[in-house]
Structures are given as C-alpha cells and as structure tokens.
mmCIF file of C-alpha atoms in Angstrom:
data_model
loop_
_atom_site.group_PDB
_atom_site.id
_atom_site.type_symbol
_atom_site.label_atom_id
_atom_site.label_comp_id
_atom_site.label_asym_id
_atom_site.label_seq_id
_atom_site.Cartn_x
_atom_site.Cartn_y
_atom_site.Cartn_z
ATOM 1 C CA MET A 1 5.661 -29.414 39.002
ATOM 2 C CA LYS A 2 9.496 -28.811 39.766
ATOM 3 C CA MET A 3 10.049 -24.905 40.199
ATOM 4 C CA LEU A 4 13.047 -24.150 38.306
ATOM 5 C CA TYR A 5 13.663 -20.275 38.944
ATOM 6 C CA GLU A 6 11.749 -17.729 40.734
ATOM 7 C CA THR A 7 12.223 -13.835 40.814
ATOM 8 C CA SER A 8 10.439 -10.826 41.727
ATOM 9 C CA ALA A 9 10.121 -7.338 40.944
ATOM 10 C CA THR A 10 8.681 -4.384 42.867
ATOM 11 C CA VAL A 11 6.617 -1.464 41.312
ATOM 12 C CA THR A 12 5.749 1.920 43.058
ATOM 13 C CA GLY A 13 3.688 4.442 41.159
ATOM 14 C CA GLY A 14 1.782 2.010 38.682
ATOM 15 C CA ARG A 15 2.493 3.383 34.929
ATOM 16 C CA ASN A 16 4.204 6.592 36.196
ATOM 17 C CA GLY A 17 6.325 4.999 38.600
ATOM 18 C CA LYS A 18 9.502 2.930 39.399
ATOM 19 C CA ILE A 19 10.275 -0.935 38.859
ATOM 20 C CA THR A 20 13.005 -2.605 40.700
ATOM 21 C CA SER A 21 14.156 -6.231 40.744
ATOM 22 C CA GLU A 22 14.754 -8.242 43.578
ATOM 23 C CA ASN A 23 18.546 -8.318 42.627
ATOM 24 C CA GLY A 24 18.655 -4.574 41.678
ATOM 25 C CA VAL A 25 20.057 -5.230 38.328
ATOM 26 C CA LEU A 26 16.676 -3.728 36.934
ATOM 27 C CA GLU A 27 16.068 -0.320 38.346
ATOM 28 C CA LEU A 28 13.788 1.686 35.805
ATOM 29 C CA GLU A 29 11.254 4.460 35.922
ATOM 30 C CA VAL A 30 8.047 3.738 33.759
ATOM 31 C CA ARG A 31 5.866 6.227 32.437
ATOM 32 C CA MET A 32 2.461 6.341 30.583
ATOM 33 C CA PRO A 33 3.041 6.666 26.780
ATOM 34 C CA LYS A 34 1.960 9.739 24.641
ATOM 35 C CA GLU A 35 -0.863 7.525 22.828
ATOM 36 C CA LEU A 36 -2.324 6.953 26.133
ATOM 37 C CA GLY A 37 -2.188 10.603 27.774
ATOM 38 C CA GLY A 38 1.383 10.754 29.057
ATOM 39 C CA ASN A 39 4.501 12.159 28.336
ATOM 40 C CA GLY A 40 6.646 9.085 28.749
ATOM 41 C CA ASP A 41 8.856 9.130 25.134
ATOM 42 C CA ALA A 42 11.917 9.263 27.193
ATOM 43 C CA TYR A 43 10.828 6.135 29.338
ATOM 44 C CA THR A 44 9.859 2.624 29.137
ATOM 45 C CA ASN A 45 6.292 1.260 29.703
ATOM 46 C CA PRO A 46 4.775 -2.091 30.880
ATOM 47 C CA GLU A 47 3.956 -2.832 26.904
ATOM 48 C CA GLN A 48 7.455 -2.392 26.023
ATOM 49 C CA LEU A 49 9.021 -4.459 28.932
ATOM 50 C CA PHE A 50 6.240 -7.319 28.165
ATOM 51 C CA ALA A 51 7.438 -7.145 24.570
ATOM 52 C CA ALA A 52 11.102 -7.516 25.722
ATOM 53 C CA GLY A 53 10.458 -10.559 27.936
ATOM 54 C CA TYR A 54 8.208 -12.342 25.388
ATOM 55 C CA ALA A 55 10.835 -11.764 22.400
ATOM 56 C CA ALA A 56 13.729 -13.174 24.601
ATOM 57 C CA CYS A 57 11.753 -15.986 26.015
ATOM 58 C CA PHE A 58 10.606 -16.898 22.595
ATOM 59 C CA ASP A 59 13.803 -16.640 20.772
ATOM 60 C CA SER A 60 15.401 -18.786 23.597
ATOM 61 C CA ALA A 61 12.450 -21.448 23.028
ATOM 62 C CA LEU A 62 13.281 -21.169 19.291
ATOM 63 C CA ASN A 63 16.935 -21.978 20.230
ATOM 64 C CA LEU A 64 16.210 -24.785 21.828
ATOM 65 C CA VAL A 65 13.962 -26.235 19.379
ATOM 66 C CA MET A 66 16.553 -25.695 16.492
ATOM 67 C CA HIS A 67 19.285 -27.459 18.804
ATOM 68 C CA GLN A 68 16.847 -30.572 19.546
ATOM 69 C CA ASP A 69 16.134 -30.711 15.572
ATOM 70 C CA LYS A 70 19.992 -30.015 14.744
ATOM 71 C CA VAL A 71 19.010 -27.088 12.650
ATOM 72 C CA LYS A 72 21.979 -24.627 12.150
ATOM 73 C CA PRO A 73 20.758 -21.210 10.854
ATOM 74 C CA GLU A 74 23.288 -19.171 8.968
ATOM 75 C CA GLN A 75 23.203 -16.598 11.444
ATOM 76 C CA PRO A 76 21.393 -16.185 15.115
ATOM 77 C CA SER A 77 17.399 -15.859 14.993
ATOM 78 C CA SER A 78 15.799 -12.856 15.897
ATOM 79 C CA VAL A 79 12.564 -12.564 17.388
ATOM 80 C CA LYS A 80 10.533 -8.603 17.114
ATOM 81 C CA ALA A 81 7.539 -8.653 19.638
ATOM 82 C CA ASN A 82 4.954 -6.179 18.638
ATOM 83 C CA VAL A 83 2.639 -5.684 21.711
ATOM 84 C CA SER A 84 -0.675 -3.806 21.370
ATOM 85 C CA LEU A 85 -3.147 -2.294 23.788
ATOM 86 C CA HIS A 86 -6.686 -2.740 23.518
ATOM 87 C CA ALA A 87 -9.963 -1.632 25.144
ATOM 88 C CA ASP A 88 -12.380 -4.400 25.475
ATOM 89 C CA GLU A 89 -16.088 -4.327 25.689
ATOM 90 C CA LYS A 90 -16.378 -4.528 29.387
ATOM 91 C CA GLY A 91 -14.232 -1.517 29.861
ATOM 92 C CA GLY A 92 -11.211 -3.089 30.631
ATOM 93 C CA PHE A 93 -8.122 -3.671 28.714
ATOM 94 C CA LYS A 94 -6.601 -6.590 26.348
ATOM 95 C CA LEU A 95 -2.858 -7.098 25.082
ATOM 96 C CA GLY A 96 -2.360 -8.301 21.546
ATOM 97 C CA VAL A 97 0.928 -9.772 20.400
ATOM 98 C CA SER A 98 2.419 -10.271 17.158
ATOM 99 C CA LEU A 99 5.784 -12.305 16.889
ATOM 100 C CA GLN A 100 7.963 -11.620 13.998
ATOM 101 C CA VAL A 101 10.628 -14.473 13.590
ATOM 102 C CA HIS A 102 13.559 -14.502 11.284
ATOM 103 C CA ILE A 103 15.716 -17.608 11.045
ATOM 104 C CA PRO A 104 18.441 -16.880 8.582
ATOM 105 C CA GLY A 105 19.163 -19.315 5.760
ATOM 106 C CA ILE A 106 16.275 -21.567 6.662
ATOM 107 C CA GLU A 107 13.645 -22.398 4.001
ATOM 108 C CA THR A 108 10.149 -20.444 5.255
ATOM 109 C CA THR A 109 8.385 -23.874 5.486
ATOM 110 C CA GLN A 110 10.770 -25.480 8.017
ATOM 111 C CA ALA A 111 11.107 -21.961 9.889
ATOM 112 C CA GLN A 112 7.162 -21.918 10.300
ATOM 113 C CA GLN A 113 7.671 -25.474 11.705
ATOM 114 C CA LEU A 114 10.288 -24.514 14.155
ATOM 115 C CA VAL A 115 8.409 -21.491 15.149
ATOM 116 C CA GLU A 116 5.379 -23.547 15.791
ATOM 117 C CA LYS A 117 6.954 -25.840 17.846
ATOM 118 C CA ALA A 118 8.976 -22.929 19.956
ATOM 119 C CA HIS A 119 5.387 -21.717 20.800
ATOM 120 C CA THR A 120 4.402 -24.782 22.403
ATOM 121 C CA ILE A 121 7.057 -24.829 24.740
ATOM 122 C CA CYS A 122 7.914 -21.032 25.484
ATOM 123 C CA PRO A 123 6.613 -19.818 29.015
ATOM 124 C CA TYR A 124 5.037 -16.685 27.658
ATOM 125 C CA SER A 125 3.139 -18.366 25.008
ATOM 126 C CA ASN A 126 1.990 -20.821 27.608
ATOM 127 C CA ALA A 127 0.971 -18.264 29.909
ATOM 128 C CA THR A 128 -0.695 -16.153 27.196
ATOM 129 C CA ARG A 129 -2.488 -19.038 25.165
ATOM 130 C CA GLY A 130 -6.236 -18.721 25.395
ATOM 131 C CA ASN A 131 -5.949 -15.108 27.047
ATOM 132 C CA ILE A 132 -4.829 -13.034 24.224
ATOM 133 C CA ASP A 133 -4.159 -13.146 20.585
ATOM 134 C CA VAL A 134 -0.693 -14.157 19.279
ATOM 135 C CA LYS A 135 0.119 -13.974 15.578
ATOM 136 C CA LEU A 136 3.426 -15.873 14.408
ATOM 137 C CA GLU A 137 4.969 -14.419 11.500
ATOM 138 C CA VAL A 138 7.947 -15.780 9.599
ATOM 139 C CA ILE A 139 9.970 -13.200 7.996
#
C-alpha cells in the first residue's frame, strides 16, 4: 500500500497532560472531563479530539463522493461526530460514535446513499469498522 501522508503527536501526562504535534501547530493541554472525575471543563480531552478528527475526515470523504457523483449541495455539508466512552465487560473501555450528517438541499434518500458511500472510503470509518459501533444519521 502506498503511503500518502504520515505525521505524529506526542503526549506527556496522559488524560491530564499535554499534546504536541511534530510541526508544533497542535499544542494543547488535555484534562479528564468532570464526568470521569476530572475538572477539565476549560480543556479538551481525547474523545473531543477523536470527534473532531472523525468529523473532519468524514466530511472530506463525503465531499469527495459528492464531487465524483456530481452532486452539488445548496451549501457546504456538515458532520457532527458524537463520541461516547463506555465501560466494557472486561474492565476496559470502548468508544461509540454517532455521525450526524447534513447535506443542504439534497433529498434524504440520496443523502443517505452518499453518506453510506463516504463511510466506505473514510479512513476513520475504515479504521473503526468492526471495532466500535458507528451510527450514521442524515439530518
């Protein structure tokens, strides 16, 4: 498989630490959210970062599919990724994702087909397929 891009980020301190990308553009402190016993309201957390990455990647895949199928929405599409953290039966943790996709001016049936097609090519969807539950919703 031909590599198209590679990057890295370094974290020190885990969920109560600091993230730095290799190019220095991403430099964030992360904190445990209150729901998990932290006091991180003013900080981001790994689930928010995953949601942002998945939403951006999925919307890009969707736009590629729309371009290939010559579909022109009235306005740009949007994707909201809802990421949840669950305790599993083995004492570990698992993510769940719900993607809410809006394609202005496109009929629901056609939008659903475009979303399903984007789900087959999105790298995040391909990485998570079979590992976590991903719900697709056209809104």
